[in-house]
mmCIF file of C-alpha atoms in Angstrom:
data_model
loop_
_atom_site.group_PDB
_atom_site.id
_atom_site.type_symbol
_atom_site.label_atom_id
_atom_site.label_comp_id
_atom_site.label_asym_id
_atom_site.label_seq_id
_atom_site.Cartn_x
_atom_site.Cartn_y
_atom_site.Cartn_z
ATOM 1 C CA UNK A 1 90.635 -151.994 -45.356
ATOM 2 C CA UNK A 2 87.883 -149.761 -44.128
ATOM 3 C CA UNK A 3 86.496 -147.331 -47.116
ATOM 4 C CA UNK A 4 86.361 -144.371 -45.255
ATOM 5 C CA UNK A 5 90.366 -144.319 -44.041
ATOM 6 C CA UNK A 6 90.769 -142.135 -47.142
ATOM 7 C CA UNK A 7 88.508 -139.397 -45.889
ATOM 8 C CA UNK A 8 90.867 -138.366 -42.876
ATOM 9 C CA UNK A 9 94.373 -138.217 -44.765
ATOM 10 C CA UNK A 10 95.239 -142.304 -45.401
ATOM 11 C CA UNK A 11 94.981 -142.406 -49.325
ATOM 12 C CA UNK A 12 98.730 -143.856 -48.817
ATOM 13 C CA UNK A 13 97.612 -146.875 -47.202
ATOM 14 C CA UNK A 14 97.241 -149.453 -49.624
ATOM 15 C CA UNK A 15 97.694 -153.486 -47.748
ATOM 16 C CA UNK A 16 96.253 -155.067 -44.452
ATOM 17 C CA UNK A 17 99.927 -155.226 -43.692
ATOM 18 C CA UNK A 18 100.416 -151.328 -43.960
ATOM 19 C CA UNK A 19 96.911 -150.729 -41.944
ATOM 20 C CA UNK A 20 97.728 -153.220 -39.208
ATOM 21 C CA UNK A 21 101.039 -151.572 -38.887
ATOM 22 C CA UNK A 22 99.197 -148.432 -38.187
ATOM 23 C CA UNK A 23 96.570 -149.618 -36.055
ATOM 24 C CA UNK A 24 99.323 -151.186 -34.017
ATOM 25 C CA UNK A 25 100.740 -147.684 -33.704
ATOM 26 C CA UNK A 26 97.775 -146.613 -32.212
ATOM 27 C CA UNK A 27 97.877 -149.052 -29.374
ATOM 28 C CA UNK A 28 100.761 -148.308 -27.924
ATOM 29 C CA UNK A 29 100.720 -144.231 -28.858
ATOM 30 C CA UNK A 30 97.865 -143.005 -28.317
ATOM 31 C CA UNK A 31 95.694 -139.383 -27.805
ATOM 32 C CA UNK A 32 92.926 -141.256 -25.656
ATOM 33 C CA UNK A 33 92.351 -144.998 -23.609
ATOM 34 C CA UNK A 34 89.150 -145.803 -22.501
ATOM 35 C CA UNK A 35 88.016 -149.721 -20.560
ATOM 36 C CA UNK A 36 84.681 -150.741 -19.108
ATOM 37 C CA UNK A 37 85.001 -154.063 -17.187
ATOM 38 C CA UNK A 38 82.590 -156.574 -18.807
ATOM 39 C CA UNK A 39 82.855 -159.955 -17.537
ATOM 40 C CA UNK A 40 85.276 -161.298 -15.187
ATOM 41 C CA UNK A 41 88.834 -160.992 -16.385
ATOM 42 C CA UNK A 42 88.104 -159.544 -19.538
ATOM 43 C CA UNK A 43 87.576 -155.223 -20.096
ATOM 44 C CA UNK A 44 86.786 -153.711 -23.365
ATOM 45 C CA UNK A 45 89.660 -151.325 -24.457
ATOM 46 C CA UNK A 46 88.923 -148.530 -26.658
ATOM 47 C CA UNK A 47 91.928 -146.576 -28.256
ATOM 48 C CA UNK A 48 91.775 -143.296 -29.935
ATOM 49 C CA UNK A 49 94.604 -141.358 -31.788
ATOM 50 C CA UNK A 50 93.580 -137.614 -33.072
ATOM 51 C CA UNK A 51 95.473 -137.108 -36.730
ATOM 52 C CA UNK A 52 94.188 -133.684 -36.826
ATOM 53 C CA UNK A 53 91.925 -131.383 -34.268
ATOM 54 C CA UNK A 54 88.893 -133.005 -35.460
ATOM 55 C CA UNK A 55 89.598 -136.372 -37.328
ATOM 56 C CA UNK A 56 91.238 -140.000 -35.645
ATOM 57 C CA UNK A 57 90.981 -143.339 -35.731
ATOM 58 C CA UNK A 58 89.390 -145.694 -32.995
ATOM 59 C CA UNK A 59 90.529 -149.071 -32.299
ATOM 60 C CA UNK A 60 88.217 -150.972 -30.053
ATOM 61 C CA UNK A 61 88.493 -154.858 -28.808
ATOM 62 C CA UNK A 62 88.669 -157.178 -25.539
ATOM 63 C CA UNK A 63 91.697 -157.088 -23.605
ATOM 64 C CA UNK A 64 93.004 -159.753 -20.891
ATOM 65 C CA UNK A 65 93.253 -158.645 -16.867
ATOM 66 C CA UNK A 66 95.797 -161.562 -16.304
ATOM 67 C CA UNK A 67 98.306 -161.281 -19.396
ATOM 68 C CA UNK A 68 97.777 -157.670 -20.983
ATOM 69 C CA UNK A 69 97.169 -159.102 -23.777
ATOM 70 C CA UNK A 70 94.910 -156.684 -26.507
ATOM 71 C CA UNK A 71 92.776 -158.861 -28.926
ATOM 72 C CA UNK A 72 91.178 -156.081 -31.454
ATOM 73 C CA UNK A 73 88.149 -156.230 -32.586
ATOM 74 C CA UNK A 74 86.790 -153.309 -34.576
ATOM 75 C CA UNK A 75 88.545 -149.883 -35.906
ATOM 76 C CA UNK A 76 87.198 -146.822 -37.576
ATOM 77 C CA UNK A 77 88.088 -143.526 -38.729
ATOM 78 C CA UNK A 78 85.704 -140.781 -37.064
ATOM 79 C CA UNK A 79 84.978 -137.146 -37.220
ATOM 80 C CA UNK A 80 84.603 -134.769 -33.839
ATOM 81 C CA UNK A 81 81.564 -132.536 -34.936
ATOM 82 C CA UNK A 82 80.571 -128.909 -33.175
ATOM 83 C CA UNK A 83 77.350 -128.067 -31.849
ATOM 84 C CA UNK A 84 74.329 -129.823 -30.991
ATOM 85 C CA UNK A 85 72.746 -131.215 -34.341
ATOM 86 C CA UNK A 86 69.005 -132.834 -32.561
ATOM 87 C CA UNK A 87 67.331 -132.389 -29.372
ATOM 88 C CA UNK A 88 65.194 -135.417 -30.410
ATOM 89 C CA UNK A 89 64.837 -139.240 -28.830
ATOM 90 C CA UNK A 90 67.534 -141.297 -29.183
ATOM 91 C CA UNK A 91 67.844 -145.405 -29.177
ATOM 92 C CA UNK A 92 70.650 -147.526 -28.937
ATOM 93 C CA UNK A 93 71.223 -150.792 -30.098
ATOM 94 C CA UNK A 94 74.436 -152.916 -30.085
ATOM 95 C CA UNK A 95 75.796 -154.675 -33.368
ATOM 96 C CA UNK A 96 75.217 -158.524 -33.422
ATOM 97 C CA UNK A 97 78.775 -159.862 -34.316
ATOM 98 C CA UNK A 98 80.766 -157.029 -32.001
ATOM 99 C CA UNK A 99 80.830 -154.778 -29.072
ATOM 100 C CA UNK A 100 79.853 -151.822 -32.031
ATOM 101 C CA UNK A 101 76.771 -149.732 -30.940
ATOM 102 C CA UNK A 102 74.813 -147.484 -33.423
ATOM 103 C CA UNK A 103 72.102 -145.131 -32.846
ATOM 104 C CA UNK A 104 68.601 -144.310 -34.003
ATOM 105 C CA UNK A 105 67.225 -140.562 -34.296
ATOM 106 C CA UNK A 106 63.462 -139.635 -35.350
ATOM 107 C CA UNK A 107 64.115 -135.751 -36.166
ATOM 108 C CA UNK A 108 60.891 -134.608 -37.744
ATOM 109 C CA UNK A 109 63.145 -132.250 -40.102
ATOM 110 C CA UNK A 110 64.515 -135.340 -41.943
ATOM 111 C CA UNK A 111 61.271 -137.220 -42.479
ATOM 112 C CA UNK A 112 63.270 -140.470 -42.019
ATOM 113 C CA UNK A 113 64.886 -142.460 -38.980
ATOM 114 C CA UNK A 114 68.561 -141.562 -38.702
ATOM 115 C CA UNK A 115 70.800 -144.399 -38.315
ATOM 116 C CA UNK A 116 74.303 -143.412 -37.127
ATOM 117 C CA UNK A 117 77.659 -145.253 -35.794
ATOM 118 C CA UNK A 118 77.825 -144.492 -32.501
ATOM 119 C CA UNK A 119 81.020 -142.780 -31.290
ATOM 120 C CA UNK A 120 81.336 -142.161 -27.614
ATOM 121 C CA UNK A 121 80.002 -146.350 -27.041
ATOM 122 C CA UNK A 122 81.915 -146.720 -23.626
ATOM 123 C CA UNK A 123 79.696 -143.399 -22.571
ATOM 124 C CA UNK A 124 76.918 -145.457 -23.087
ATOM 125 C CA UNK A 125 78.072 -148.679 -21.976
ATOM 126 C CA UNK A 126 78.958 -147.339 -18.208
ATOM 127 C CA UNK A 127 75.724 -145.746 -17.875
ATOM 128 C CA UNK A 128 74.119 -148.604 -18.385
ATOM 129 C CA UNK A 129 75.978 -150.865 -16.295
ATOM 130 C CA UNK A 130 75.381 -148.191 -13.446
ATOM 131 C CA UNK A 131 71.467 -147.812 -14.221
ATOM 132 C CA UNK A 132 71.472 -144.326 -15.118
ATOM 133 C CA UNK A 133 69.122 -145.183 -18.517
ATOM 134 C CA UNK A 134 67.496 -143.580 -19.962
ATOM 135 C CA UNK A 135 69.217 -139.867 -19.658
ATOM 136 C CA UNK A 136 66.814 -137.369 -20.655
ATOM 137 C CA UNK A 137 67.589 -134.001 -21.991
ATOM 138 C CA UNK A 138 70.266 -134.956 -24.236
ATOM 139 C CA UNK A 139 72.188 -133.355 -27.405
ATOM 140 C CA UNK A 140 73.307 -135.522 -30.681
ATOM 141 C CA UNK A 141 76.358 -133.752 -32.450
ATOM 142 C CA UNK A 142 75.931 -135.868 -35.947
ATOM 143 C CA UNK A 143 79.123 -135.883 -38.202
ATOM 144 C CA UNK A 144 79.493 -137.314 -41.724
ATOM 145 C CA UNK A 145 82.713 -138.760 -43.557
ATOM 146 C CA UNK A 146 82.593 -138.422 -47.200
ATOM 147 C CA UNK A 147 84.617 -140.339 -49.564
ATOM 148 C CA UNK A 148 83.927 -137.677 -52.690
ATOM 149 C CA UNK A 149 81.696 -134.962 -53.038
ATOM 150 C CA UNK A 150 80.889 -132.375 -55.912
ATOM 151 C CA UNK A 151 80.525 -128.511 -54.977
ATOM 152 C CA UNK A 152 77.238 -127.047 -56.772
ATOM 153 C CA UNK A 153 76.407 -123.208 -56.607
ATOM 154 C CA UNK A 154 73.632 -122.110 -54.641
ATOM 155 C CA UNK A 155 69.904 -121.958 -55.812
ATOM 156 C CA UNK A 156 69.368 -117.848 -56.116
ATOM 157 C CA UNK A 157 66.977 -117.101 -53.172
ATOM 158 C CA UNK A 158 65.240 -113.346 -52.357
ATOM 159 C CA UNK A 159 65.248 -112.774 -48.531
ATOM 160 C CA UNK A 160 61.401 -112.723 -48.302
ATOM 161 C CA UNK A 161 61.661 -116.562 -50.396
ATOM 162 C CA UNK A 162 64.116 -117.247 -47.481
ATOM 163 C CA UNK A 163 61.727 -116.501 -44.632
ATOM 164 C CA UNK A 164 59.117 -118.524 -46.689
ATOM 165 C CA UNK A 165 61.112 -121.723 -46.926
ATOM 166 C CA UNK A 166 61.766 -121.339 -42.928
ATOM 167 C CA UNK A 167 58.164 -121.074 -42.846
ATOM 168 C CA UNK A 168 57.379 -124.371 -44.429
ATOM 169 C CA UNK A 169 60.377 -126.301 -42.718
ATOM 170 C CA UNK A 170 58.801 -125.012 -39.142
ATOM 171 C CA UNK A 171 55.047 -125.952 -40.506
ATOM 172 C CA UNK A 172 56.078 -129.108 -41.583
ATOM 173 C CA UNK A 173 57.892 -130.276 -38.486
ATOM 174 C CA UNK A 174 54.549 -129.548 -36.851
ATOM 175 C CA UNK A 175 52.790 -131.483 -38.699
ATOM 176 C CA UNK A 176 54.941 -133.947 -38.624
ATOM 177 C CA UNK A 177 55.199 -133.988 -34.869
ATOM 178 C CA UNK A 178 51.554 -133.855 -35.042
ATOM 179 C CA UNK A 179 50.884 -136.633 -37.156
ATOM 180 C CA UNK A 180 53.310 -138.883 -35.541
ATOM 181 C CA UNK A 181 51.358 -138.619 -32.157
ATOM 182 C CA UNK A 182 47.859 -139.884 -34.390
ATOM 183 C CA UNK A 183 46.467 -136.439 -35.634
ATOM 184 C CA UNK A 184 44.377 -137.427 -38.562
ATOM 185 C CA UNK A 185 43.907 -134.097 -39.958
ATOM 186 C CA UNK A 186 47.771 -133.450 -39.561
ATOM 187 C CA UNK A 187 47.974 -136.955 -42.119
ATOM 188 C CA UNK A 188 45.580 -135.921 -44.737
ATOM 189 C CA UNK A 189 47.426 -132.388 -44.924
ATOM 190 C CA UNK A 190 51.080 -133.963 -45.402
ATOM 191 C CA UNK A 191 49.176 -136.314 -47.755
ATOM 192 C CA UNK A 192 47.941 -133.206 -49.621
ATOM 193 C CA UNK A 193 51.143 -131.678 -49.638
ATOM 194 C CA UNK A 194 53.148 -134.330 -50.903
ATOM 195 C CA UNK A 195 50.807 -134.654 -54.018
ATOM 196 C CA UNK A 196 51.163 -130.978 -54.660
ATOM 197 C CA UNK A 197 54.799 -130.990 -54.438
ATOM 198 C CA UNK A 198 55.339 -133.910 -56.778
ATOM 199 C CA UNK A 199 52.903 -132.020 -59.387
ATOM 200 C CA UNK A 200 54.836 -128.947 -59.194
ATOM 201 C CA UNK A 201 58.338 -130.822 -59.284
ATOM 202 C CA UNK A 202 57.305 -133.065 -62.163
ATOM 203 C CA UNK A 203 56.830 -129.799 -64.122
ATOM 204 C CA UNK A 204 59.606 -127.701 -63.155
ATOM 205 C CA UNK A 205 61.883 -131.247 -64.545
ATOM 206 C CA UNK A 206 60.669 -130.696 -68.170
ATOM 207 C CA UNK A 207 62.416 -126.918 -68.400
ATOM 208 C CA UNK A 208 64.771 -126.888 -65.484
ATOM 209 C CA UNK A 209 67.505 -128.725 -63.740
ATOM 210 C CA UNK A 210 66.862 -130.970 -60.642
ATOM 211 C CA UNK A 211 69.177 -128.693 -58.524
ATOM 212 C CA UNK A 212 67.966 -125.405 -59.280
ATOM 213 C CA UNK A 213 64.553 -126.993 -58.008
ATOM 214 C CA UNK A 214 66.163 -129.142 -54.708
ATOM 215 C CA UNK A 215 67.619 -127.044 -52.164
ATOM 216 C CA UNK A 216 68.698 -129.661 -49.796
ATOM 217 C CA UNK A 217 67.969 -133.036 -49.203
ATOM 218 C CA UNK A 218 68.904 -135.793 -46.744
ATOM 219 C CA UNK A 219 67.829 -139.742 -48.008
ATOM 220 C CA UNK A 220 69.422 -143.205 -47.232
ATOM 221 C CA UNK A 221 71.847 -144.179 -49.815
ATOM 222 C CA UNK A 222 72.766 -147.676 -50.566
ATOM 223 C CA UNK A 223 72.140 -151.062 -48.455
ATOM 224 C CA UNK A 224 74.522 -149.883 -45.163
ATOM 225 C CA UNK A 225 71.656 -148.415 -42.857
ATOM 226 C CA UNK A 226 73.793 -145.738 -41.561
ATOM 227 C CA UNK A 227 75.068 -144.251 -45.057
ATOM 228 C CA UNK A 228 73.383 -141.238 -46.825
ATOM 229 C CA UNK A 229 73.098 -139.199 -49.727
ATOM 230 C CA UNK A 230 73.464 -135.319 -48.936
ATOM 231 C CA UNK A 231 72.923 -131.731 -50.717
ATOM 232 C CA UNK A 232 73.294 -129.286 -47.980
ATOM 233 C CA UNK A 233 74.780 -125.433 -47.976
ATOM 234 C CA UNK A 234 77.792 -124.837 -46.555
ATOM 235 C CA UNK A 235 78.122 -122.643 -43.814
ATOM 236 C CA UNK A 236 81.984 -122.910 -42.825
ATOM 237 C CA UNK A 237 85.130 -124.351 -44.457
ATOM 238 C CA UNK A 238 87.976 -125.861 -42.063
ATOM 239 C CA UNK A 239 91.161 -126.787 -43.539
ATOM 240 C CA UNK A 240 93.223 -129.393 -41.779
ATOM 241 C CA UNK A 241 96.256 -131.213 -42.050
ATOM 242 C CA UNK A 242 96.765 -135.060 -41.605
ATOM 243 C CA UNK A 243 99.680 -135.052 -38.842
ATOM 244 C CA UNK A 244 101.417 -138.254 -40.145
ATOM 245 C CA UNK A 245 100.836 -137.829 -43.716
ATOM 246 C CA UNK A 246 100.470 -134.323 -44.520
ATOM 247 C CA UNK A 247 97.304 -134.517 -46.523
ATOM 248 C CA UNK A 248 94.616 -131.906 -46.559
ATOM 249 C CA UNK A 249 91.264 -132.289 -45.489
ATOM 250 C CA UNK A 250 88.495 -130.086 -45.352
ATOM 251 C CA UNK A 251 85.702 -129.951 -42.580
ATOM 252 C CA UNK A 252 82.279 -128.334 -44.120
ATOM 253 C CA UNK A 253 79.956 -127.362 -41.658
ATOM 254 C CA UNK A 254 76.569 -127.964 -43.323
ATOM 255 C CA UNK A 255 72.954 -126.654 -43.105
ATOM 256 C CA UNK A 256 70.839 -129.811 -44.526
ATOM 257 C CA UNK A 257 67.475 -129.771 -44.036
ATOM 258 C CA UNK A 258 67.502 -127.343 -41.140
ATOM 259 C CA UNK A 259 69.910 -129.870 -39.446
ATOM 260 C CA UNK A 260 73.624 -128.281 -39.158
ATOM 261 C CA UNK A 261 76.716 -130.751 -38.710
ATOM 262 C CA UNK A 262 79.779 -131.503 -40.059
ATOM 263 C CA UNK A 263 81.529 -133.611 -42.562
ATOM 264 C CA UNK A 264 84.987 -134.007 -43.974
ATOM 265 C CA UNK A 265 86.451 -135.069 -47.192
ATOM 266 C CA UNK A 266 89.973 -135.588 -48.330
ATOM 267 C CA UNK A 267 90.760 -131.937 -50.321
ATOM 268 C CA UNK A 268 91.688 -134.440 -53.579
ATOM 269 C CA UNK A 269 88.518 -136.216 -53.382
ATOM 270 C CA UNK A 270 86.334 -133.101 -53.709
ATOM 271 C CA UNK A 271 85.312 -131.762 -57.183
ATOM 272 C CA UNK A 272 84.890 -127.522 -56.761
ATOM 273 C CA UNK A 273 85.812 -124.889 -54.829
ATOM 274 C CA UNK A 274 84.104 -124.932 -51.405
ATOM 275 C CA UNK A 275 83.032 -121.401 -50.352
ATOM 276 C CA UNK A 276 80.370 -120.202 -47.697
ATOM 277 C CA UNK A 277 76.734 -120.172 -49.156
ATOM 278 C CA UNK A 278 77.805 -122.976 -52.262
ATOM 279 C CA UNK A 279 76.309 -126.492 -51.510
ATOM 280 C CA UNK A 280 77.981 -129.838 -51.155
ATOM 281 C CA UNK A 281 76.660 -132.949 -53.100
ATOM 282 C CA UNK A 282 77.778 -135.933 -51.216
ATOM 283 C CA UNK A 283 77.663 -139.773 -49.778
ATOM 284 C CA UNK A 284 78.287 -140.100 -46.435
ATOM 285 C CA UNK A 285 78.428 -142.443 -43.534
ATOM 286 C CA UNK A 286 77.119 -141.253 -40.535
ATOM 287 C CA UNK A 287 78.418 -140.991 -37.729
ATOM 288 C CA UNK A 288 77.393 -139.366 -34.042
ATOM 289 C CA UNK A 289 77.730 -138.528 -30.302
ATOM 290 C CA UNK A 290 75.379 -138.013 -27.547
ATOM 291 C CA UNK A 291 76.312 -135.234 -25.032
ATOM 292 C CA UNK A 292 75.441 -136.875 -21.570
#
């Protein structure tokens, strides 16, 4: 049973034999069908079936030219984000055991290589049986699916401590940016920077709490590569309703790190109120879409 089917409205489901019942469901009644030939006689089928405007399931596996018959391979609840969340590089690499692609991001704003299930695969797949790789001049829309998550208040900020911290995000992806392409000096200033925010940090700890003193943060979580710990500000609430079981789930829109996507979370697995301007405290997998 796949973790995350409780994030989009399936808390209900509790046996193989209910979720195979569903995922049959999906086959034959279905929002979206998608095949790529692949060898001869076989196509990969995808299958998609929206539950609300912005959250499904995808079932994706081999199916037979000659009989019809659908042998599935992989499913997974996903998340349609808004928006374009990076501008920056992105690599694809297929799964070893599966026709399952994720993707790899370098955004300068996280400080870490962004490792994401990749949604829109059969995108991928037919440009690349066509030649068309590399596209340049493409948009990631990153989404998140969170099995629990804790609203915090914000951390009280004056406008001109606003325009500072927008400062130091923009100086810091240059620097970055800089450092990644060999600048030396750009190294020995991040270095310097690092050391001075650990000193000030270490501090702060002894008299205040770790959240007053972390706005936002974005860091791998776990041993899955493409699951991460969150703390972001949330910048619009969406309420929707599970269409075949009538639970509520919310859809946060999220400013973390200077990065803005989405993530959902069952309304019962979410400790708070959520309200524009608090911050959400969360564990998410990651998931995401490039915009050819």
């Amino acid at each position: 049973m796949h973790k995350f089917l409780n994030t989009i409205g399936f808390s209900n489901l509790k046996s193989n034999k209910e979720i195979k019942k569903l995922l049959k469901e999906i086959e034959k009644n279905h929002s979206e069908h998608e095949i790529v030939s692949s060898k001869e006689g076989i196509d990969f089928c995808e299958y998609q079936k929206k539950y609300t405007e912005s959250v499904g399931i995808l079932v994706g596996g081999e199916k037979d030219q000659a009989s019809g018959v659908f042998e599935r391979e992989y499913y997974f609840p996903y998340l349609k984000g808004r928006g374009s969340t990076s501008h920056a590089e992105v690599m694809i690499e297929r799964r070893i055991e599966k026709e399952q692609y994720i993707g790899i991001c370098d955004d300068m704003r996280v400080g870490v290589s962004l490792i994401f299930q990749l949604q829109n695969a059969f995108q991928f797949m037919r440009a690349r049986d066509l030649g068309k790789l590399p596209i340049v001049a493409t948009s990631l829309t990153l989404t998140g699916l969170a099995e629990s998550g804790v609203v915090l208040f914000p951390v009280k900020k004056s406008k001109i401590q606003e325009e500072e911290m927008r400062e130091e995000y923009r100086d810091r992806t240059m620097l970055l940016n800089a450092a990644k392409d060999g600048d030396q000096e750009a190294m020995e200033t991040l270095a310097l920077d690092d050391i001075n925010v650990f000193t000030t940090v270490s501090k702060r700890l002894c008299t205040e709490d770790v959240f007053s003193i972390v706005d936002t943060y974005f860091m791998p979580y776990g041993v899955e590569c493409d699951q991460y710990s969150i703390l972001g500000e949330i910048l619009d609430i969406k309420i929707e309703e599970n269409s075949k079981t009538k639970e509520s789930i919310y859809i946060l829109h999220l400013d973390v790190n200077d990065m803005k996507f989405d993530v959902c979370i069952a309304a019962n697995s979410l400790t708070g109120e959520p309200a524009i301007g608090r911050r959400l405290k969360s564990n998410i997998w990651l998931q995401g879409r490039i915009n050819y």
